[in-house]
Amino acid sequence: MTERQWRSIDIATNEIREYTKKAGIETAWDRLEAQEPQCGFGKLGICCRNCLMGPCRIDPFGDGAREGICGATADTIVARNLLKHICAGSAAHSDHGREVVHALLLAAEGKSDVYKIRGREKLHALADEFGIPRDGRSDEAIAKDLGALFLAEFGRQEGTLLNLARAPEQQRKNWEAVGASPRGIDREIVTALHSTTVGVDNDPEHIIMTCARAALADGWGGSMIASDVSDVLFGEPHPLRSRVNLGVLKEDEVNILVHGHEPTLSDVIVAAASDPELLALARSKGAKGINLAGICCTANEILMRHGVPIAGNFLQQELAVATGAVDVMLIDVQCVFPALAELQNCFHTKVVSTSPKAKFPGAVHIEFHEDAAYETAKEIIRLAIENYPNRDRAKVKIPRVEEKLVAGFTTEVVHKILGGRYRPSYRPLNDGIQSGRLRGVAGVVGCNNPRFPVDNCHVELVKELIRNDVLVVQTGCSAIACSKAGLLTPEAASKFAGKGLQEICRAVGIPPVLHVGSCVDNSRILTACAEMVKEGGIGTSFDKLPVAGAAPEWMSEKAIAIGMYFVASGIFVVIGQPLPVQGSPMVTEFLTKTMEKHFGATWAFEADPIKAAHLMIDHIDLKRRELGLPGPMYDVPYAPKTVDQESAARSVVLEAVGAGS
């Protein structure tokens, strides 16, 4: 195992990783080593299992097979595989949204004692937006109509998704011109999967346009619905302080970690953890209390609304168990290692799976249903309390490492922070961009990947952006990575940000890096961009804005779907490892060059975080020049290029990326 593969910039991760190495406990890094060398055909995207005549592999060097048995070329195979990835990623987020809508309907119909309408202001705003009458009606009646409206979006057969109306008019025209406007959420995923079946769509360009439409159904459909309904059901997030990293675990309390993505149970767990009966039971077992913390995106959901601390991101899930201090690891769906069930055998931890969609051999399965949410939550917490006395104190190794953070920023929160309670507005943000005090805005999102030094790419990329006066918004594991590095506090502005960004942060009291939620909450970045366009002065559609996106350490199909819906929405996206498409120069060129013609944006692949940040800044500066905006107000470490330099650099980058280098 090379130094690169072992290394993380996070002290707590390194501390527990060294312990697991010495103890002979297998983790993701060991399993990565066992897979080396990884399948070259798979990494290039040129293997096909779409039928049982194969599997077929295309020789990337041209000496072997140039077509599959059916005649499919590398271009077709690569495009179809990409589309399947996007369908899976879109389905994951959209199914999350459907579950939250079901919980909303339970609350609206009075069939739940724990689900209530806690985001009344958001409910009324959505009702007004979608034409649901409010006069003389109860919140429950309004919520029932809203839930039915959103549920119908999944099975919509005619027209386009209602949320597309939130996009600027020019944006909608761009989608219509290329046939990318998504219809029903489920319809787009089913149609796309049908088109990948053997003997259906074999035109790689047409397949990639289907990729865009299916991904847009996620970003402007399932994910956006999930965020909106969660705000209605669980309450709108608001800025709050909390803590992050493995040091939030406690030696003298019952530790329960929630891990996964769906907030319907985790939100109830937060309430049940304060139940007097359960607290008394914990004390009777010798514990001082019940300590709740999170891993991954479920952590972000309950952080944003309740301030529950985060124990870590994706690659810390095994390390959290290896501290020996976790009494229950509660899991639902997405980003959960099957290896957790085996790892628990080395410690006293009980891994508890809850979703009807996902079972893990070896885990305790306590199936969760919304109509019995509180009873299920209490059962799981009781299990953790009963397990507390089984903790082997000799094995408890909690790193004394934690960091402060501020989270809870949404489209609405930024509105109020910038313009004040009585005159909320994005005007100050647009003014900052127009004047050059703020260079632009970047979204940095996505997963961890053991193929990268853990957290390093997220942190270094974000540091380079903010020191060059680019405001950063984050979601998911990327936000957790940067919070562990101390970037998500107002104090971080004076330490890490450029002078212009510092002035804005001081004026409104925000960090230079804004945590906007879990991975489904990337839709909040879309609505924030829509507000920037609506405010005026910096472009009439997303592809005109001085904004860019990145996923430095991505690994999930969901990340591909997210990246595609941002590119299809006109936002340039840089990712740390290439999409599995480089076995087809044609598909690679389409994604990194030709999509500009259709959507005003492209993908780029760059593993070096500083170079990736510079690609994003170059793009932001290009958009500023096209808008006739001045350069940065203050001196910046990475200076704007001249027009000639920009043209030459852009040509070199596109040639390199297009060639699959």
XYZ file of C-alpha atoms in Angstrom:
661
model
C 0.000 0.000 0.000
C 1.474 3.327 -1.038
C 1.711 6.369 1.195
C -0.824 8.148 -0.998
C -3.424 5.459 -0.426
C -3.017 5.504 3.333
C -2.814 9.202 3.875
C -5.539 11.507 5.197
C -5.234 15.116 6.285
C -7.613 14.398 9.187
C -5.848 13.582 12.478
C -8.736 11.527 13.886
C -8.932 9.391 10.745
C -5.207 8.682 10.843
C -5.289 7.856 14.546
C -8.022 5.231 14.262
C -6.694 3.933 10.938
C -3.311 3.218 12.554
C -5.118 1.386 15.359
C -7.086 -0.811 12.917
C -3.888 -1.650 10.994
C -2.158 -2.816 14.161
C -5.243 -4.732 15.343
C -5.649 -6.498 12.000
C -9.102 -4.974 11.429
C -9.973 -4.641 7.755
C -11.266 -1.302 6.420
C -11.936 0.242 3.024
C -8.229 0.986 2.430
C -7.333 -2.702 2.865
C -10.098 -3.770 0.497
C -8.890 -1.221 -2.052
C -5.396 -2.717 -1.901
C -6.840 -6.203 -2.455
C -8.568 -4.969 -5.631
C -5.379 -3.659 -7.240
C -4.924 -3.513 -10.132
C -8.499 -2.422 -10.744
C -10.239 -3.453 -13.963
C -9.032 -1.185 -16.731
C -12.037 -1.945 -18.942
C -14.433 -0.901 -16.185
C -12.559 2.332 -15.451
C -12.750 3.267 -19.131
C -16.435 2.306 -19.365
C -15.940 -0.100 -22.285
C -17.482 -3.278 -20.887
C -21.088 -4.247 -21.541
C -23.355 -6.711 -19.728
C -26.622 -5.558 -21.279
C -27.421 -8.996 -22.604
C -26.291 -12.578 -22.126
C -24.569 -12.889 -25.487
C -21.701 -11.163 -23.686
C -20.247 -9.767 -21.526
C -18.402 -7.812 -24.185
C -15.260 -5.717 -23.877
C -13.878 -3.269 -26.416
C -10.094 -3.223 -26.771
C -8.954 0.368 -26.067
C -5.795 -0.180 -28.136
C -7.577 -1.384 -31.270
C -5.876 -4.779 -31.465
C -8.887 -6.811 -30.301
C -12.677 -6.499 -30.501
C -13.941 -3.168 -31.827
C -17.635 -3.962 -31.383
C -19.821 -5.974 -29.077
C -21.511 -9.128 -30.370
C -24.595 -7.092 -31.288
C -22.455 -4.525 -33.096
C -22.485 -1.866 -30.359
C -19.404 0.341 -30.574
C -17.330 1.696 -27.695
C -19.170 5.020 -28.079
C -22.563 3.372 -27.620
C -21.445 1.134 -24.761
C -19.830 4.002 -22.845
C -22.841 6.291 -23.314
C -25.284 3.565 -22.223
C -23.224 2.758 -19.128
C -23.139 6.456 -18.213
C -26.910 6.656 -18.569
C -27.394 3.634 -16.291
C -25.238 5.302 -13.640
C -27.327 8.464 -13.872
C -30.595 6.541 -13.653
C -29.431 4.814 -10.468
C -28.250 8.076 -8.920
C -31.441 9.915 -9.870
C -33.584 7.057 -8.562
C -31.791 7.150 -5.193
C -32.452 10.827 -4.577
C -35.943 10.757 -6.018
C -36.987 7.753 -3.947
C -35.772 9.681 -0.904
C -38.087 12.518 -1.958
C -41.044 10.158 -2.351
C -40.571 8.791 1.195
C -40.603 12.293 2.671
C -43.803 13.135 0.759
C -45.456 10.016 2.224
C -44.521 11.217 5.709
C -45.988 14.651 4.923
C -49.285 13.043 3.942
C -49.352 11.081 7.211
C -48.974 14.352 9.093
C -51.607 16.067 6.963
C -54.115 13.262 7.477
C -53.524 13.127 11.248
C -52.202 9.572 11.084
C -48.989 10.292 12.979
C -48.268 11.551 16.477
C -44.685 12.548 15.656
C -44.842 14.064 12.175
C -46.172 17.611 12.326
C -46.141 20.682 10.118
C -43.107 22.417 11.633
C -42.232 24.628 8.661
C -45.425 26.672 8.465
C -43.860 29.600 6.620
C -42.394 27.278 3.976
C -45.746 25.464 3.623
C -47.549 28.718 2.925
C -44.871 29.894 0.481
C -45.133 26.632 -1.482
C -48.933 26.781 -1.468
C -48.824 30.275 -2.950
C -46.223 29.223 -5.519
C -48.289 26.280 -6.765
C -51.727 27.894 -6.528
C -53.049 25.920 -3.532
C -55.738 28.000 -1.750
C -55.017 28.965 1.883
C -57.866 31.213 2.963
C -59.849 29.670 5.818
C -58.022 26.356 5.522
C -55.982 24.495 8.114
C -52.290 23.824 7.595
C -53.107 20.113 7.437
C -55.543 20.634 4.574
C -53.006 22.729 2.688
C -50.281 20.134 3.322
C -52.525 17.345 2.041
C -53.011 19.177 -1.256
C -49.293 19.910 -1.479
C -48.374 16.278 -0.788
C -50.776 15.054 -3.472
C -49.372 17.601 -5.936
C -45.790 16.498 -5.317
C -46.637 12.800 -5.378
C -48.194 13.288 -8.808
C -44.871 14.691 -10.076
C -43.331 11.238 -9.831
C -45.908 9.701 -12.153
C -46.551 12.736 -14.360
C -47.227 11.652 -17.949
C -47.884 14.947 -19.718
C -46.180 18.317 -19.714
C -43.051 19.028 -17.669
C -42.146 19.122 -13.984
C -43.713 22.013 -12.084
C -40.424 23.045 -10.481
C -38.992 23.980 -13.871
C -40.968 27.214 -13.503
C -38.404 28.226 -10.866
C -35.668 28.359 -13.492
C -35.089 31.578 -15.452
C -37.129 31.881 -18.620
C -34.026 31.669 -20.805
C -32.969 28.507 -19.001
C -36.287 26.876 -19.788
C -35.957 27.900 -23.426
C -32.487 26.338 -23.535
C -33.903 23.014 -22.300
C -36.842 23.120 -24.692
C -34.535 23.785 -27.650
C -32.641 20.526 -27.098
C -35.540 18.397 -25.817
C -34.109 18.131 -22.295
C -37.096 19.374 -20.271
C -37.947 16.530 -17.846
C -41.470 15.182 -17.639
C -42.487 12.870 -14.786
C -39.634 11.784 -12.510
C -40.359 8.066 -12.757
C -41.134 8.380 -16.451
C -37.702 9.801 -17.237
C -35.885 7.068 -15.316
C -37.985 4.264 -16.849
C -37.670 5.697 -20.365
C -33.924 6.093 -19.942
C -33.429 2.540 -18.690
C -35.575 1.252 -21.559
C -33.325 3.079 -24.007
C -30.235 1.264 -22.634
C -31.713 -2.172 -23.293
C -30.071 -4.207 -26.039
C -31.371 -3.172 -29.450
C -32.888 0.178 -28.429
C -30.922 3.474 -28.482
C -27.534 3.155 -30.161
C -26.808 6.800 -30.985
C -24.314 7.989 -28.352
C -25.192 11.690 -28.741
C -28.881 10.941 -28.333
C -28.129 8.768 -25.289
C -26.168 11.598 -23.635
C -29.093 13.988 -24.145
C -31.250 11.379 -22.406
C -28.658 11.446 -19.591
C -29.238 15.176 -19.216
C -33.023 14.857 -19.089
C -32.934 12.028 -16.529
C -30.508 13.986 -14.328
C -32.608 17.153 -14.541
C -35.557 15.084 -13.290
C -33.470 14.505 -10.157
C -32.173 18.044 -9.581
C -35.368 19.909 -10.434
C -37.664 17.045 -9.404
C -36.952 14.412 -6.767
C -34.156 16.211 -4.906
C -35.883 19.585 -4.941
C -39.122 18.025 -3.691
C -37.189 16.224 -0.930
C -35.654 19.491 0.317
C -38.909 21.450 0.166
C -41.005 18.815 1.921
C -38.345 18.218 4.576
C -38.463 21.942 5.359
C -42.242 21.764 5.758
C -42.237 18.575 7.806
C -39.147 18.919 9.989
C -38.790 22.700 10.025
C -36.686 25.072 7.979
C -32.958 25.002 8.751
C -31.422 28.061 10.321
C -27.804 28.985 11.105
C -26.555 27.196 14.215
C -23.305 26.113 15.795
C -22.258 22.527 16.313
C -19.196 20.245 16.406
C -17.636 17.692 14.079
C -15.220 14.715 14.048
C -14.782 11.528 16.053
C -14.101 13.484 19.225
C -17.854 14.157 19.581
C -18.273 10.549 20.841
C -18.414 10.254 24.641
C -16.873 7.635 26.900
C -19.502 7.977 29.637
C -22.706 8.185 27.551
C -24.649 5.858 25.278
C -23.405 6.659 21.763
C -25.853 6.245 18.887
C -24.704 7.046 15.360
C -27.252 7.599 12.586
C -25.901 6.887 9.116
C -27.536 6.995 5.712
C -29.749 9.504 3.976
C -33.451 9.549 4.833
C -34.505 11.919 7.641
C -37.884 10.334 8.407
C -36.422 8.145 11.170
C -33.358 10.153 12.199
C -35.480 13.218 12.961
C -37.662 11.129 15.254
C -34.575 9.597 16.884
C -33.557 13.132 17.909
C -36.876 13.590 19.728
C -36.823 10.127 21.314
C -33.262 10.618 22.637
C -34.724 13.177 25.085
C -37.498 10.865 26.313
C -37.369 10.901 30.171
C -38.062 7.170 30.337
C -35.082 6.381 28.112
C -32.786 8.829 29.890
C -33.661 7.161 33.207
C -32.938 3.747 31.691
C -29.538 4.998 30.486
C -28.638 6.236 33.953
C -29.690 2.905 35.448
C -27.105 1.234 33.187
C -24.338 3.543 34.409
C -24.376 6.051 31.533
C -24.602 9.802 32.128
C -26.886 10.286 29.150
C -27.634 9.546 25.499
C -25.267 11.024 22.929
C -26.570 11.240 19.375
C -24.255 11.949 16.443
C -24.272 11.367 12.700
C -22.311 10.016 9.764
C -22.742 11.106 6.147
C -25.915 12.838 4.886
C -28.350 11.757 7.594
C -25.908 13.593 9.847
C -26.297 16.717 7.715
C -30.106 16.515 7.877
C -30.248 16.540 11.689
C -27.316 18.946 11.962
C -29.115 21.540 9.826
C -32.282 21.448 11.921
C -31.193 20.400 15.417
C -27.474 21.066 15.710
C -26.716 17.369 16.335
C -22.924 16.926 16.058
C -21.329 15.031 13.180
C -18.931 12.180 13.955
C -17.586 12.023 10.407
C -18.128 11.598 6.701
C -18.345 8.577 4.422
C -14.898 7.032 4.957
C -15.093 7.456 8.728
C -18.038 5.066 9.161
C -15.808 2.051 9.872
C -13.396 4.134 11.931
C -16.256 5.326 14.134
C -17.112 1.724 15.018
C -13.404 1.031 15.564
C -13.339 3.600 18.399
C -15.086 0.907 20.439
C -17.465 3.542 21.819
C -20.474 3.181 19.507
C -23.356 1.257 21.073
C -25.625 1.332 18.012
C -24.862 2.276 14.421
C -28.276 3.006 12.920
C -28.341 2.669 9.110
C -30.990 3.147 6.443
C -29.999 3.544 2.764
C -27.181 4.822 0.532
C -23.428 5.045 1.225
C -23.532 2.320 3.915
C -20.677 -0.213 3.830
C -21.857 -3.840 3.959
C -18.567 -4.372 5.830
C -20.053 -2.690 8.928
C -21.965 -5.862 9.807
C -18.710 -7.841 9.873
C -16.781 -5.109 11.663
C -19.250 -5.079 14.560
C -18.011 -8.568 15.488
C -14.705 -6.988 16.583
C -16.486 -4.728 19.053
C -19.663 -4.577 21.104
C -21.403 -2.310 18.560
C -24.749 -3.386 17.153
C -25.441 -2.353 13.571
C -29.188 -1.827 13.149
C -30.683 -1.686 9.647
C -34.125 -0.118 9.294
C -35.165 0.282 5.667
C -37.555 -2.156 3.944
C -35.385 -1.538 0.852
C -32.070 -2.577 2.395
C -31.026 -5.520 4.556
C -27.456 -6.227 5.682
C -26.616 -9.842 6.589
C -25.393 -9.916 10.182
C -27.084 -6.672 11.195
C -30.056 -6.426 13.541
C -33.040 -5.538 11.347
C -35.716 -3.387 12.962
C -37.923 -2.362 10.083
C -39.054 1.243 10.098
C -42.476 2.412 8.983
C -43.627 6.010 9.333
C -46.886 5.116 11.095
C -44.913 3.622 14.002
C -41.943 5.995 13.910
C -41.687 6.923 17.589
C -42.125 3.367 18.833
C -39.398 2.197 16.449
C -37.074 5.003 17.545
C -37.548 4.091 21.201
C -36.912 0.421 20.474
C -33.598 1.230 18.788
C -32.483 3.590 21.552
C -33.442 1.007 24.173
C -31.292 -1.541 22.336
C -28.342 0.864 22.467
C -28.833 1.484 26.193
C -29.004 -2.236 26.966
C -25.792 -2.671 24.958
C -23.877 0.059 26.819
C -22.718 -2.224 29.690
C -21.185 -4.574 27.088
C -18.662 -1.927 26.054
C -15.061 -3.135 26.455
C -13.365 -0.151 28.071
C -9.945 -1.438 27.041
C -10.954 -1.096 23.388
C -12.355 2.448 23.660
C -10.103 4.816 21.686
C -11.844 8.124 21.001
C -9.534 10.664 19.325
C -9.578 13.986 21.162
C -10.202 15.739 17.883
C -13.223 17.883 17.101
C -13.870 21.188 15.395
C -16.537 23.888 15.569
C -18.775 24.672 12.615
C -21.756 26.768 11.586
C -24.402 25.184 9.331
C -28.009 25.770 8.305
C -27.837 28.003 5.230
C -30.632 27.729 2.669
C -31.887 29.841 -0.234
C -34.318 31.555 2.140
C -31.771 32.005 4.941
C -29.278 33.683 2.602
C -32.121 35.946 1.408
C -32.736 37.123 4.972
C -29.091 37.380 6.005
C -28.150 39.507 3.007
C -31.169 41.805 2.914
C -32.439 41.738 6.490
C -35.681 40.403 7.907
C -37.859 43.182 6.508
C -36.267 43.471 3.072
C -34.795 40.065 2.165
C -32.841 40.220 -1.067
C -29.961 38.772 -3.049
C -29.015 42.328 -4.083
C -25.968 42.553 -1.774
C -24.592 39.292 -3.236
C -25.091 40.477 -6.810
C -23.627 43.898 -5.925
C -20.563 42.205 -4.456
C -20.066 40.241 -7.681
C -20.693 43.234 -9.935
C -18.223 45.420 -8.030
C -15.496 42.764 -8.009
C -15.367 42.513 -4.234
C -16.656 38.976 -4.713
C -15.239 37.139 -7.729
C -18.029 34.564 -7.992
C -19.660 31.604 -6.276
C -18.654 27.929 -6.319
C -20.478 24.800 -5.215
C -18.130 22.090 -3.894
C -19.908 18.839 -3.107
C -19.635 15.067 -3.173
C -18.161 12.039 -1.470
C -14.910 10.677 -0.065
C -12.942 8.066 -1.990
C -10.083 5.932 -0.606
C -8.278 6.393 -3.911
C -7.605 9.983 -2.793
C -5.868 11.253 0.342
C -9.018 11.530 2.470
C -10.521 15.057 2.656
C -7.395 16.624 1.134
C -8.875 17.469 -2.266
C -12.011 19.026 -0.761
C -10.067 21.156 1.680
C -7.269 22.312 -0.621
C -9.663 23.154 -3.456
C -11.949 25.162 -1.151
C -9.030 26.999 0.487
C -7.758 28.024 -2.954
C -11.206 29.286 -3.969
C -11.900 31.371 -0.877
C -8.433 32.928 -0.774
C -9.211 34.116 -4.324
C -12.470 35.782 -3.200
C -14.830 33.051 -4.382
C -17.701 32.354 -1.963
C -18.162 28.577 -1.534
C -21.365 26.671 -0.807
C -21.181 23.009 0.175
C -23.265 19.916 0.827
C -22.752 16.323 1.896
C -19.425 14.751 2.816
C -17.527 17.624 1.220
C -19.065 20.024 3.754
C -18.084 17.647 6.559
C -14.498 17.489 5.250
C -14.150 21.263 5.240
C -15.852 21.636 8.604
C -13.238 19.287 10.092
C -10.585 21.629 8.655
C -12.131 24.644 10.408
C -13.454 26.377 7.274
C -17.121 26.600 8.317
C -16.943 29.283 10.999
C -17.118 33.078 10.622
C -13.631 33.251 12.120
C -12.294 31.271 9.137
C -12.771 34.291 6.863
C -9.950 36.287 8.451
C -7.668 33.249 8.405
C -8.298 31.780 4.954
C -10.303 34.185 2.734
C -9.230 36.957 0.400
C -9.816 40.582 1.360
C -13.012 41.029 -0.659
C -14.654 37.878 0.688
C -13.482 38.817 4.189
C -15.322 42.134 3.938
C -18.563 40.431 2.913
C -18.274 37.796 5.648
C -17.651 40.446 8.302
C -20.511 42.616 7.064
C -23.153 39.888 7.321
C -21.528 37.562 9.877
C -21.208 34.434 7.729
C -18.428 31.902 7.157
C -16.608 31.989 3.811
C -17.929 28.456 3.249
C -21.690 27.912 3.633
C -23.097 24.496 4.593
C -26.437 24.101 2.783
C -27.294 20.515 3.696
C -27.224 16.908 2.551
C -26.598 15.706 -1.002
C -30.279 16.050 -1.989
C -29.969 19.682 -0.915
C -27.815 20.450 -3.927
C -31.157 21.585 -5.289
C -30.818 24.565 -2.923
C -27.812 25.663 -4.987
C -30.023 25.630 -8.096
C -32.695 27.785 -6.461
C -30.038 30.170 -5.128
C -28.699 30.575 -8.671
C -32.257 31.267 -9.838
C -32.504 34.026 -7.221
C -29.224 35.525 -8.449
C -30.569 35.652 -12.003
C -33.897 37.066 -10.802
C -32.106 39.840 -8.895
C -30.472 40.915 -12.170
C -27.206 42.328 -13.386
C -25.167 39.121 -13.695
C -26.858 37.156 -16.480
C -30.236 35.969 -17.696
C -29.594 32.231 -17.346
C -27.324 29.976 -15.308
C -24.747 29.619 -18.084
C -24.122 33.389 -17.907
C -23.454 33.477 -14.142
C -19.910 33.655 -12.700
C -20.378 30.341 -10.903
C -18.855 26.854 -11.088
C -19.137 23.476 -9.375
C -16.833 20.664 -8.259
C -16.865 17.144 -6.786
C -13.192 16.520 -5.898
C -13.372 12.994 -4.406
C -16.607 11.663 -5.897
C -17.358 7.918 -5.980
C -21.154 7.458 -6.222
C -23.654 7.162 -9.056
C -25.533 9.932 -7.268
C -22.548 12.213 -7.850
C -22.733 11.544 -11.597
C -26.429 12.456 -11.614
C -25.750 15.621 -9.601
C -22.900 16.682 -11.854
C -25.002 16.072 -14.951
C -27.964 18.115 -13.729
C -25.633 21.007 -12.918
C -23.961 20.869 -16.341
C -27.362 20.530 -18.034
C -28.457 23.578 -16.019
C -25.574 25.575 -17.492
C -23.011 25.307 -14.669
C -19.410 24.246 -15.381
C -18.400 21.217 -13.247
C -14.914 19.900 -12.410
C -14.568 16.405 -10.932
C -11.526 14.797 -9.355
C -11.475 11.520 -11.238
C -12.799 11.100 -14.785
C -16.220 9.720 -15.477
C -15.950 6.100 -16.720
C -16.180 7.250 -20.334
C -12.602 7.568 -21.522
C -12.797 4.377 -23.541
C -14.761 6.531 -25.999
C -12.978 9.683 -27.209
C -16.250 10.721 -28.848
C -18.264 10.593 -25.592
C -15.422 12.242 -23.665
C -15.296 15.082 -26.170
C -19.074 15.463 -26.117
C -19.086 15.838 -22.317
C -16.065 18.139 -22.106
C -16.635 20.230 -25.230
C -19.843 19.675 -27.214
C -22.227 20.087 -24.259
C -21.238 23.771 -24.270
C -23.198 24.159 -27.510
C -26.329 22.553 -26.062
C -26.287 23.730 -22.431
C -23.660 26.454 -22.124
C -21.517 24.322 -19.808
C -19.264 21.272 -19.793
C -17.568 18.759 -17.538
C -13.835 18.816 -16.785
C -11.682 16.152 -15.118
C -8.821 17.265 -12.845
C -7.399 15.350 -9.888
C -5.101 18.106 -8.594
C -7.253 20.288 -6.288
C -5.308 23.508 -6.943
C -5.462 23.042 -10.707
C -9.176 22.232 -10.380
C -9.742 25.433 -8.408
C -7.920 27.406 -11.090
C -10.093 25.871 -13.811
C -13.138 27.047 -11.859
C -11.706 30.526 -11.305
C -10.763 30.821 -14.981
C -14.354 29.950 -15.889
C -15.719 32.484 -13.388
C -13.390 35.188 -14.759
C -14.455 34.365 -18.327
C -18.121 34.818 -17.377
C -17.265 38.124 -15.678
C -15.607 39.403 -18.854
C -18.557 38.280 -20.982
C -20.821 40.268 -18.652
C -18.532 43.305 -18.860
C -17.733 43.155 -15.140
C -14.446 44.460 -13.719
C -11.668 42.258 -12.385
C -11.190 41.550 -8.680
C -11.343 44.663 -6.472
C -8.280 43.580 -4.506
C -5.055 41.763 -5.305
C -5.611 37.996 -5.455
C -3.088 35.125 -5.406
C -4.377 33.687 -8.681
C -4.703 36.679 -10.979
C -7.166 36.882 -13.880
C -5.791 35.907 -17.263
C -5.808 38.239 -20.210
C -8.194 37.361 -23.023
C -5.344 35.785 -25.014
C -4.095 33.826 -22.011
C -7.614 32.626 -21.262
C -8.159 31.478 -24.838
C -4.825 29.631 -24.931
C -5.325 28.016 -21.523
C -8.879 26.983 -22.341
C -7.721 25.389 -25.596
C -4.959 23.431 -23.841
C -7.295 22.200 -21.101
C -10.022 21.146 -23.509
C -7.537 19.355 -25.731
C -6.074 17.482 -22.767
C -9.442 16.541 -21.303
C -10.893 15.668 -24.670
C -7.983 13.344 -25.324
C -8.667 11.548 -22.052
C -5.308 12.470 -20.547
